[in-house]
């Protein structure tokens, strides 16, 4: 028989624990059906010496710190919220009475996650509480079947659904229970953390013919089209395994899965949808893992199945090992801020510290103003944020430690070229660019002068041939007047282009002795006139 009782009231516990310090109380987890609403009960406290005229508050989604720009669920000062929560969030509590209860409506799967509350008393008196509530959006009632169903012995099957929406109350009914007995509705029960559930019980004496019988439970909400159904099957018995296994990296682990049924079942052990072991028509299955590694850590399933139904049991293998610093660990600078990520894979969870050797400073996770940590599975990500550091970013060494060892790594800076420009600033960048241009121009002019001086085809004479353009090359010995006129025009043109007045005399000996044509002189005169106009 399932034993249900009303546990100590959540609000009584809250009022008795107020001690004049920063603290918050809310259920660690709460669930609600998709499309309905949920009320997350919340109370908070602050030091007695603070006497704010007005108390404000903010609810954040999935992150407790404003500097990470988490989605705003509710904000009492401005009422401005993230688009996902527009028209969906409302404060039920009175912040002046230290009640931060939040109501979320029209629930959808993307709203499932962590919810954090931040108290705002004005000025520097703001505090984000580490306590948070995890919201689970469900669409199936929970049916609890005894691990054993024996013919001739009375059994109790229960259906439980969350009842945390003050605007919509669920109603429960059984499906497929004909011939098994009449259900009894136990009613609405309060759980230990202030959440509520609706419970319905079904008692019956099973017969051998009940093997494989499929039972269903339906949750419906009056005046809506919302209906949710869940099912469970009787027989075979639920498999049993040797519980959660904890092993140290390198050890050998044996896992035993057993069950009883008539007829004998097919037993299979899965991990992440991959079959690891199976037997047919046996009551036991043993899996041996030699020299376990962190990759063996995780959830395993033992499944028993025969023609009357299927039952499954989950168990966990926890592999413990020393910290491993992953390649994603690095530092990056942007404007006046340096952020360093230390990504660690470890079991059990390590302690992480950031060391700045040049300043003889060590910052750890307890200093939440500078370090934020979040764990996902076996991976812990710690983020160190330093402001006003772009001009001289420090060396940062990350150290992760647990009972199996410690690892350290000097975090590399990503985007080193961007860091260089951040150091010299915009004015320094312009000056550097101008210097580079000047150096290029100087080298170009020097090479041009050198070519003129060392040209093998140059010969001193009274009437040297002159190259006016790539299309018109004039050679020979023109008359003195025309030669001087052409030379003056060329110098004016070169002066306009900012080039050296030296002439390009790179022609061959075969060009000597040829007289220029009249059209070539005309072109030179026109270019000279054009240059004079541009100068004016």
Coordinates of C-alpha atoms in Angstrom, one line a residue:
X1 CA 0.0 0.0 0.0
X2 CA 1.2 3.5 -0.8
X3 CA 1.5 5.7 2.3
X4 CA 0.6 9.3 1.7
X5 CA 0.5 12.1 4.2
X6 CA 0.5 15.8 4.5
X7 CA 4.0 17.0 5.3
X8 CA 4.9 20.1 7.3
X9 CA 3.6 23.2 5.8
X10 CA 6.0 25.1 3.6
X11 CA 4.9 28.6 4.8
X12 CA 5.2 27.7 8.5
X13 CA 8.8 26.6 7.8
X14 CA 9.5 29.9 6.1
X15 CA 8.2 32.1 8.8
X16 CA 10.1 30.2 11.4
X17 CA 13.4 30.5 9.6
X18 CA 13.6 34.2 9.0
X19 CA 16.7 35.4 10.6
X20 CA 17.5 38.9 9.2
X21 CA 19.9 37.8 6.4
X22 CA 19.9 37.5 2.7
X23 CA 18.1 34.3 1.8
X24 CA 15.3 32.8 -0.3
X25 CA 13.0 29.8 -0.1
X26 CA 11.3 28.1 -3.0
X27 CA 10.7 24.5 -4.2
X28 CA 13.8 23.0 -5.8
X29 CA 11.6 21.5 -8.5
X30 CA 8.0 21.9 -9.6
X31 CA 6.0 20.5 -12.5
X32 CA 2.9 21.5 -14.5
X33 CA 1.1 20.4 -17.6
X34 CA 1.7 22.0 -21.0
X35 CA -0.8 24.7 -21.8
X36 CA -1.8 25.3 -18.1
X37 CA -0.1 27.6 -15.6
X38 CA 2.1 27.2 -12.6
X39 CA 2.5 29.1 -9.4
X40 CA 6.1 29.0 -8.0
X41 CA 5.9 29.7 -4.2
X42 CA 8.7 32.0 -3.1
X43 CA 9.8 33.9 0.0
X44 CA 12.9 36.0 0.6
X45 CA 14.6 37.9 3.4
X46 CA 17.3 40.6 3.9
X47 CA 19.3 42.1 6.8
X48 CA 17.2 43.8 9.5
X49 CA 19.3 47.0 9.3
X50 CA 18.2 47.6 5.8
X51 CA 14.9 49.6 5.8
X52 CA 14.1 50.2 2.1
X53 CA 11.2 52.6 1.2
X54 CA 10.3 50.3 -1.7
X55 CA 11.3 46.7 -2.4
X56 CA 11.7 45.6 -6.0
X57 CA 12.5 42.3 -7.5
X58 CA 13.5 40.5 -10.8
X59 CA 12.9 36.9 -11.9
X60 CA 15.6 35.5 -14.3
X61 CA 15.5 32.4 -16.5
X62 CA 18.3 29.9 -16.4
X63 CA 21.0 32.2 -15.0
X64 CA 21.2 34.1 -11.8
X65 CA 23.6 37.0 -12.8
X66 CA 22.6 40.1 -14.7
X67 CA 26.0 40.4 -16.3
X68 CA 25.2 37.2 -18.3
X69 CA 22.1 38.9 -19.7
X70 CA 19.7 36.2 -18.9
X71 CA 16.0 36.4 -20.1
X72 CA 14.0 38.6 -17.7
X73 CA 10.8 36.7 -16.6
X74 CA 9.4 39.5 -14.4
X75 CA 10.7 42.9 -13.4
X76 CA 8.7 45.1 -10.9
X77 CA 10.5 48.4 -11.8
X78 CA 9.8 48.5 -15.5
X79 CA 7.5 45.6 -16.4
X80 CA 9.9 45.0 -19.4
X81 CA 10.4 41.2 -19.9
X82 CA 11.8 38.9 -22.5
X83 CA 9.6 38.2 -25.5
X84 CA 9.1 34.6 -24.4
X85 CA 7.4 35.7 -21.2
X86 CA 5.3 38.6 -22.5
X87 CA 1.8 38.2 -21.3
X88 CA 2.8 35.0 -19.5
X89 CA 4.3 36.2 -16.2
X90 CA 2.8 37.9 -13.2
X91 CA 3.8 38.4 -9.6
X92 CA 1.3 36.9 -7.1
X93 CA 3.3 37.8 -4.0
X94 CA 3.8 41.2 -2.3
X95 CA 7.4 42.1 -2.4
X96 CA 6.9 44.5 0.5
X97 CA 5.9 41.5 2.6
X98 CA 8.9 39.5 1.3
X99 CA 6.7 37.3 -0.8
X100 CA 8.1 36.7 -4.4
X101 CA 5.6 34.1 -5.6
X102 CA 5.5 34.0 -9.4
X103 CA 2.7 32.9 -11.8
X104 CA 3.5 31.6 -15.3
X105 CA 0.6 31.0 -17.8
X106 CA 0.2 29.3 -21.2
X107 CA 3.1 27.0 -20.5
X108 CA 5.1 25.6 -23.4
X109 CA 8.1 23.3 -23.4
X110 CA 10.7 26.1 -24.0
X111 CA 9.7 27.6 -20.6
X112 CA 11.1 24.5 -18.8
X113 CA 14.3 25.3 -16.9
X114 CA 15.7 27.2 -13.9
X115 CA 14.1 30.3 -12.3
X116 CA 16.1 32.7 -10.1
X117 CA 14.9 35.6 -8.0
X118 CA 16.9 38.8 -7.4
X119 CA 16.0 41.3 -4.6
X120 CA 16.4 45.0 -5.3
X121 CA 16.2 47.3 -2.3
X122 CA 17.8 50.3 -4.2
X123 CA 21.4 51.4 -4.6
X124 CA 24.0 48.7 -3.9
X125 CA 21.5 46.7 -1.9
X126 CA 20.7 44.1 -4.6
X127 CA 21.1 40.4 -4.2
X128 CA 20.6 37.4 -6.6
X129 CA 19.8 34.3 -4.6
X130 CA 21.5 31.0 -5.5
X131 CA 18.4 29.1 -4.5
X132 CA 16.3 28.4 -7.6
X133 CA 13.3 26.4 -8.8
X134 CA 13.5 24.0 -11.8
X135 CA 10.2 23.9 -13.8
X136 CA 9.3 20.7 -15.6
X137 CA 6.7 20.9 -18.3
X138 CA 4.9 17.5 -18.7
X139 CA 2.1 16.0 -20.8
X140 CA 1.7 12.6 -19.2
X141 CA 0.2 11.6 -15.8
X142 CA 2.4 9.5 -13.5
X143 CA 1.1 6.0 -12.9
X144 CA 2.7 4.1 -10.0
X145 CA 2.5 0.3 -10.2
X146 CA 3.8 -1.9 -7.4
X147 CA 7.1 -3.7 -8.3
X148 CA 5.2 -7.0 -7.9
X149 CA 1.7 -8.0 -9.0
X150 CA 0.8 -11.5 -7.6
X151 CA -2.4 -13.3 -8.5
X152 CA -4.9 -13.4 -5.6
X153 CA -3.2 -10.6 -3.6
X154 CA -4.7 -7.1 -3.5
X155 CA -2.7 -4.4 -5.2
X156 CA -2.9 -0.6 -5.3
X157 CA -2.2 1.4 -8.4
X158 CA -2.0 5.2 -8.1
X159 CA -2.2 8.1 -10.5
X160 CA -0.6 11.4 -9.5
X161 CA -0.6 14.7 -11.4
X162 CA 0.7 18.2 -10.4
X163 CA -1.8 20.7 -9.2
X164 CA 0.1 23.9 -9.0
X165 CA -2.1 26.1 -11.3
X166 CA -4.5 28.2 -9.2
X167 CA -6.5 29.0 -12.4
X168 CA -7.0 25.4 -13.6
X169 CA -7.6 22.3 -11.4
X170 CA -7.1 18.8 -12.9
X171 CA -9.7 16.1 -12.6
X172 CA -8.6 12.4 -12.7
X173 CA -10.3 9.4 -14.2
X174 CA -9.1 5.8 -15.0
X175 CA -9.1 4.1 -18.3
X176 CA -9.3 0.3 -18.9
X177 CA -10.1 -0.5 -15.2
X178 CA -13.4 -2.4 -16.0
X179 CA -13.5 -5.6 -14.0
X180 CA -10.6 -4.6 -11.7
X181 CA -12.4 -2.5 -9.2
X182 CA -13.7 1.0 -8.5
X183 CA -11.2 3.8 -8.1
X184 CA -11.0 6.0 -5.0
X185 CA -10.0 9.7 -5.4
X186 CA -7.7 10.5 -2.5
X187 CA -7.7 14.3 -3.3
X188 CA -5.3 17.1 -3.3
X189 CA -2.1 16.6 -1.3
X190 CA 0.7 19.0 -0.3
X191 CA 4.2 17.9 -0.9
X192 CA 7.2 18.6 1.3
X193 CA 8.4 21.7 -0.6
X194 CA 5.1 23.6 -0.9
X195 CA 4.0 22.0 -4.2
X196 CA 0.6 20.2 -4.7
X197 CA -0.5 17.0 -6.4
X198 CA -3.8 15.3 -7.2
X199 CA -3.9 11.6 -6.4
X200 CA -6.3 8.9 -7.4
X201 CA -6.0 5.3 -6.2
X202 CA -7.2 2.0 -7.7
X203 CA -7.5 -1.2 -5.6
X204 CA -8.1 -4.6 -7.0
X205 CA -7.3 -8.3 -6.7
X206 CA -5.6 -9.4 -9.9
X207 CA -6.1 -12.8 -11.5
X208 CA -3.7 -14.7 -13.8
X209 CA -5.7 -13.3 -16.8
X210 CA -4.7 -9.8 -15.7
X211 CA -1.2 -10.4 -17.1
X212 CA -0.4 -7.7 -19.6
X213 CA -3.5 -5.7 -18.8
X214 CA -3.1 -2.1 -19.8
X215 CA -4.3 0.6 -17.3
X216 CA -4.7 4.2 -18.1
X217 CA -5.1 7.5 -16.2
X218 CA -6.5 10.7 -17.7
X219 CA -6.1 14.2 -16.4
X220 CA -8.6 16.8 -17.8
X221 CA -9.3 20.4 -17.0
X222 CA -12.9 21.6 -16.9
X223 CA -14.0 24.2 -19.5
X224 CA -10.9 23.5 -21.6
X225 CA -10.0 21.0 -24.3
X226 CA -6.8 20.0 -22.4
X227 CA -6.6 16.3 -21.7
X228 CA -3.5 14.2 -20.8
X229 CA -3.2 10.4 -20.7
X230 CA -0.7 7.9 -19.3
X231 CA -0.6 4.1 -19.4
X232 CA 1.0 1.2 -17.5
X233 CA 1.0 -2.6 -18.0
X234 CA 0.8 -5.4 -15.4
X235 CA 3.4 -8.1 -15.7
X236 CA 6.2 -9.1 -16.0
X237 CA 7.7 -7.9 -12.7
X238 CA 9.8 -4.8 -12.8
X239 CA 13.5 -5.8 -13.2
X240 CA 15.9 -5.3 -10.3
X241 CA 19.5 -4.3 -10.6
X242 CA 22.2 -3.9 -8.0
X243 CA 21.5 -0.2 -7.6
X244 CA 23.7 2.8 -8.4
X245 CA 27.3 1.7 -8.9
X246 CA 30.2 4.0 -8.0
X247 CA 33.6 3.0 -9.3
X248 CA 37.0 4.6 -9.7
X249 CA 38.5 5.0 -13.1
X250 CA 40.3 1.7 -14.1
X251 CA 38.3 -0.6 -11.8
X252 CA 36.2 -3.6 -13.1
X253 CA 32.4 -3.3 -12.6
X254 CA 29.8 -6.1 -12.8
X255 CA 26.1 -5.2 -13.2
X256 CA 23.4 -7.8 -12.4
X257 CA 19.8 -7.4 -13.8
X258 CA 17.2 -9.9 -12.7
X259 CA 13.4 -10.3 -12.9
X260 CA 10.6 -12.8 -12.4
X261 CA 7.8 -13.4 -14.8
X262 CA 5.7 -16.1 -16.4
X263 CA 6.9 -17.0 -19.0
X264 CA 10.5 -16.0 -18.7
X265 CA 11.4 -12.7 -20.4
X266 CA 14.0 -11.4 -22.8
X267 CA 16.4 -9.3 -20.7
X268 CA 18.4 -6.4 -22.3
X269 CA 20.8 -3.8 -20.9
X270 CA 20.9 -0.5 -22.8
X271 CA 23.0 2.6 -22.6
X272 CA 22.0 5.6 -24.7
X273 CA 19.9 3.4 -27.0
X274 CA 22.9 1.0 -27.6
X275 CA 22.5 -2.6 -26.7
X276 CA 25.3 -3.8 -24.4
X277 CA 24.0 -7.2 -23.4
X278 CA 20.9 -9.4 -23.9
X279 CA 19.6 -12.9 -23.0
X280 CA 16.5 -14.8 -24.1
X281 CA 14.1 -16.6 -21.7
X282 CA 16.4 -16.1 -18.7
X283 CA 15.7 -14.4 -15.4
X284 CA 19.2 -12.9 -14.9
X285 CA 21.6 -10.9 -17.1
X286 CA 25.1 -9.9 -16.0
X287 CA 27.2 -7.1 -17.7
X288 CA 30.9 -6.8 -16.9
X289 CA 32.9 -3.7 -17.7
X290 CA 36.7 -4.1 -17.4
X291 CA 38.7 -1.0 -16.6
X292 CA 35.9 1.6 -16.6
X293 CA 36.6 5.1 -17.9
X294 CA 34.7 8.4 -17.7
X295 CA 33.0 7.4 -21.0
X296 CA 31.3 4.5 -19.1
X297 CA 29.7 7.0 -16.7
X298 CA 25.9 7.5 -17.2
X299 CA 22.5 6.0 -17.1
X300 CA 21.8 2.4 -18.0
X301 CA 18.5 0.6 -18.6
X302 CA 17.5 -3.0 -17.8
X303 CA 14.5 -4.0 -19.8
X304 CA 12.4 -7.2 -19.3
X305 CA 9.8 -8.2 -22.0
X306 CA 7.5 -11.1 -22.7
X307 CA 4.2 -11.5 -24.6
X308 CA 2.3 -9.9 -21.8
X309 CA 4.2 -6.6 -21.5
X310 CA 7.4 -4.8 -20.9
X311 CA 9.0 -3.3 -17.8
X312 CA 12.2 -1.3 -17.4
X313 CA 14.4 -0.1 -14.6
X314 CA 17.1 2.6 -14.8
X315 CA 20.3 2.6 -12.9
X316 CA 23.4 4.8 -12.8
X317 CA 27.1 4.0 -13.1
X318 CA 29.2 6.8 -11.6
X319 CA 32.9 6.7 -12.6
X320 CA 35.1 8.9 -10.4
X321 CA 38.3 10.4 -11.8
X322 CA 40.8 13.2 -11.4
X323 CA 40.0 16.6 -13.1
X324 CA 40.8 17.0 -16.9
X325 CA 41.1 20.5 -18.3
X326 CA 39.4 20.6 -21.7
X327 CA 40.7 22.5 -24.8
X328 CA 37.8 24.9 -24.7
X329 CA 39.5 26.7 -21.7
X330 CA 40.8 30.1 -22.8
X331 CA 40.8 33.9 -22.1
X332 CA 39.4 36.6 -24.4
X333 CA 39.5 40.4 -24.2
X334 CA 36.8 42.8 -25.4
X335 CA 37.1 46.5 -24.8
X336 CA 38.0 46.9 -21.1
X337 CA 36.9 43.4 -20.0
X338 CA 38.8 40.1 -19.9
X339 CA 36.8 36.8 -19.6
X340 CA 38.5 33.5 -18.8
X341 CA 36.8 30.1 -19.2
X342 CA 38.0 27.1 -17.3
X343 CA 36.2 24.0 -18.6
X344 CA 36.8 20.9 -16.4
X345 CA 35.7 17.3 -16.7
X346 CA 35.7 15.7 -13.3
X347 CA 33.9 13.4 -10.9
X348 CA 33.3 14.2 -8.1
X349 CA 32.9 17.9 -8.8
X350 CA 36.1 19.8 -8.5
X351 CA 37.0 23.1 -6.8
X352 CA 38.2 25.7 -9.3
X353 CA 40.5 28.6 -8.7
X354 CA 42.0 31.3 -10.9
X355 CA 45.5 32.5 -10.1
X356 CA 47.0 35.8 -11.4
X357 CA 50.7 35.4 -10.7
X358 CA 51.7 38.9 -11.6
X359 CA 49.4 40.3 -9.0
X360 CA 49.8 37.5 -6.4
X361 CA 46.0 37.0 -6.3
X362 CA 43.9 33.8 -6.4
X363 CA 40.1 34.0 -7.0
X364 CA 37.9 31.0 -6.4
X365 CA 34.2 30.1 -6.9
X366 CA 33.1 31.6 -3.5
X367 CA 33.8 35.1 -4.9
X368 CA 30.6 35.1 -7.0
X369 CA 31.1 38.7 -8.1
X370 CA 34.0 37.6 -10.3
X371 CA 33.5 33.8 -10.8
X372 CA 30.4 32.1 -12.1
X373 CA 30.2 28.3 -12.4
X374 CA 27.7 25.9 -14.0
X375 CA 27.8 22.2 -14.2
X376 CA 26.4 20.0 -17.0
X377 CA 26.8 16.3 -16.5
X378 CA 30.5 15.7 -15.7
X379 CA 31.6 19.1 -17.2
X380 CA 32.0 22.2 -15.0
X381 CA 32.5 25.6 -16.6
X382 CA 33.9 28.4 -14.5
X383 CA 34.0 31.9 -15.9
X384 CA 36.3 34.6 -14.4
X385 CA 35.3 38.2 -15.4
X386 CA 37.8 41.0 -14.9
X387 CA 37.0 44.6 -15.8
X388 CA 39.3 47.5 -16.7
X389 CA 42.0 45.0 -17.9
X390 CA 42.2 45.6 -21.7
X391 CA 45.4 47.8 -21.5
X392 CA 47.3 45.1 -19.6
X393 CA 45.6 41.7 -19.6
X394 CA 47.2 39.5 -16.9
X395 CA 48.4 35.9 -17.0
X396 CA 45.7 33.6 -15.7
X397 CA 46.3 30.1 -14.4
X398 CA 43.3 27.8 -13.8
X399 CA 43.6 25.0 -11.2
X400 CA 40.9 22.3 -10.7
X401 CA 41.2 19.9 -7.8
X402 CA 39.2 17.0 -6.3
X403 CA 40.1 14.0 -4.1
X404 CA 41.8 12.2 -7.0
X405 CA 44.2 14.9 -8.0
X406 CA 44.7 18.4 -9.3
X407 CA 45.4 19.9 -12.8
X408 CA 46.6 23.4 -13.7
X409 CA 46.7 25.2 -17.0
X410 CA 47.8 28.7 -18.1
X411 CA 44.8 29.9 -20.1
X412 CA 45.7 31.1 -23.7
X413 CA 44.3 34.3 -25.0
X414 CA 42.2 34.0 -28.1
X415 CA 42.3 36.7 -30.8
X416 CA 45.8 38.0 -30.0
X417 CA 45.7 40.5 -32.9
X418 CA 42.5 42.0 -31.7
X419 CA 44.1 42.3 -28.2
X420 CA 47.0 44.2 -29.8
X421 CA 44.7 46.8 -31.4
X422 CA 42.8 47.1 -28.2
X423 CA 46.0 48.0 -26.4
X424 CA 47.3 50.7 -28.8
X425 CA 43.8 52.2 -29.2
X426 CA 42.3 54.0 -32.3
X427 CA 44.8 56.9 -32.3
X428 CA 47.7 54.5 -32.1
X429 CA 46.3 52.4 -35.0
X430 CA 46.1 55.5 -37.2
X431 CA 49.7 56.5 -36.4
X432 CA 50.9 52.9 -37.1
X433 CA 49.1 52.8 -40.4
X434 CA 50.6 56.2 -41.5
X435 CA 54.1 55.0 -40.6
X436 CA 53.6 51.8 -42.7
X437 CA 52.5 53.9 -45.7
X438 CA 55.5 56.2 -45.3
X439 CA 57.9 53.2 -45.2
X440 CA 56.4 51.7 -48.4
X441 CA 56.6 55.0 -50.2
X442 CA 60.2 55.5 -49.2
X443 CA 61.2 52.0 -50.4
X444 CA 59.5 52.5 -53.7
X445 CA 61.2 55.9 -54.4
X446 CA 64.6 54.5 -53.4
X447 CA 64.2 51.6 -55.8
X448 CA 63.1 53.9 -58.6
X449 CA 66.2 56.2 -58.1
X450 CA 68.5 53.2 -58.0
X451 CA 67.1 51.8 -61.3
X452 CA 67.7 55.2 -63.0
X453 CA 71.3 55.4 -61.7
X454 CA 72.2 51.8 -62.6
X455 CA 70.4 51.5 -66.0
X456 CA 72.8 49.9 -68.5
X457 CA 71.1 51.6 -71.5
X458 CA 71.9 55.1 -70.2
X459 CA 74.5 57.1 -72.0
X460 CA 75.3 60.7 -71.5
X461 CA 74.8 63.0 -74.4
X462 CA 73.3 66.2 -75.6
X463 CA 70.1 64.7 -76.8
X464 CA 69.1 61.7 -74.7
X465 CA 65.9 59.9 -75.8
X466 CA 62.9 60.4 -73.4
X467 CA 60.1 57.9 -72.6
X468 CA 56.9 59.8 -72.3
X469 CA 54.4 57.0 -71.8
X470 CA 54.0 53.2 -72.2
X471 CA 52.3 53.8 -75.6
X472 CA 54.5 56.6 -77.0
X473 CA 58.2 56.1 -76.7
X474 CA 60.2 58.9 -78.4
X475 CA 63.8 58.4 -79.3
X476 CA 66.4 60.1 -81.4
X477 CA 67.8 63.6 -81.4
X478 CA 65.1 66.2 -81.6
X479 CA 65.8 69.9 -81.9
X480 CA 67.1 71.7 -78.8
X481 CA 64.0 73.8 -78.4
X482 CA 61.5 70.9 -78.5
X483 CA 63.7 68.8 -76.3
X484 CA 63.8 71.4 -73.5
X485 CA 60.1 71.9 -73.8
X486 CA 59.4 68.2 -73.5
X487 CA 61.7 67.9 -70.5
X488 CA 59.9 70.7 -68.7
X489 CA 56.5 69.2 -69.3
X490 CA 57.6 65.9 -68.0
X491 CA 58.9 67.3 -64.8
X492 CA 55.7 69.2 -64.2
X493 CA 53.7 66.0 -64.7
X494 CA 55.9 64.0 -62.4
X495 CA 55.7 66.8 -59.8
X496 CA 51.8 66.6 -59.8
X497 CA 51.9 62.9 -59.2
X498 CA 54.2 63.3 -56.2
X499 CA 57.0 61.4 -57.9
X500 CA 60.7 62.2 -58.2
X501 CA 61.5 64.4 -61.2
X502 CA 64.0 61.8 -62.4
X503 CA 63.1 60.4 -65.8
X504 CA 62.6 56.8 -66.8
X505 CA 65.4 56.1 -69.2
X506 CA 64.9 52.4 -69.4
X507 CA 65.0 52.0 -73.2
X508 CA 67.2 49.8 -75.5
X509 CA 70.1 50.8 -77.7
X510 CA 68.1 50.0 -80.8
X511 CA 65.9 53.0 -80.1
X512 CA 68.8 55.4 -80.4
X513 CA 68.9 57.6 -83.6
X514 CA 65.2 57.5 -84.3
X515 CA 63.4 60.8 -84.6
X516 CA 60.1 61.3 -82.8
X517 CA 57.0 61.9 -84.8
X518 CA 54.9 65.0 -84.8
X519 CA 52.0 63.3 -83.1
X520 CA 54.2 62.3 -80.2
X521 CA 55.2 66.0 -79.7
X522 CA 51.6 67.0 -79.8
X523 CA 50.7 64.5 -77.1
X524 CA 53.4 65.8 -74.9
X525 CA 52.3 69.4 -75.3
X526 CA 48.7 68.4 -74.5
X527 CA 49.8 66.6 -71.3
X528 CA 51.8 69.6 -70.2
X529 CA 48.9 71.9 -70.8
X530 CA 46.6 69.6 -68.8
X531 CA 49.1 69.5 -66.0
X532 CA 49.3 73.4 -65.9
X533 CA 45.5 73.6 -65.7
X534 CA 45.4 71.1 -62.8
X535 CA 48.0 73.1 -60.9
X536 CA 46.0 76.3 -61.3

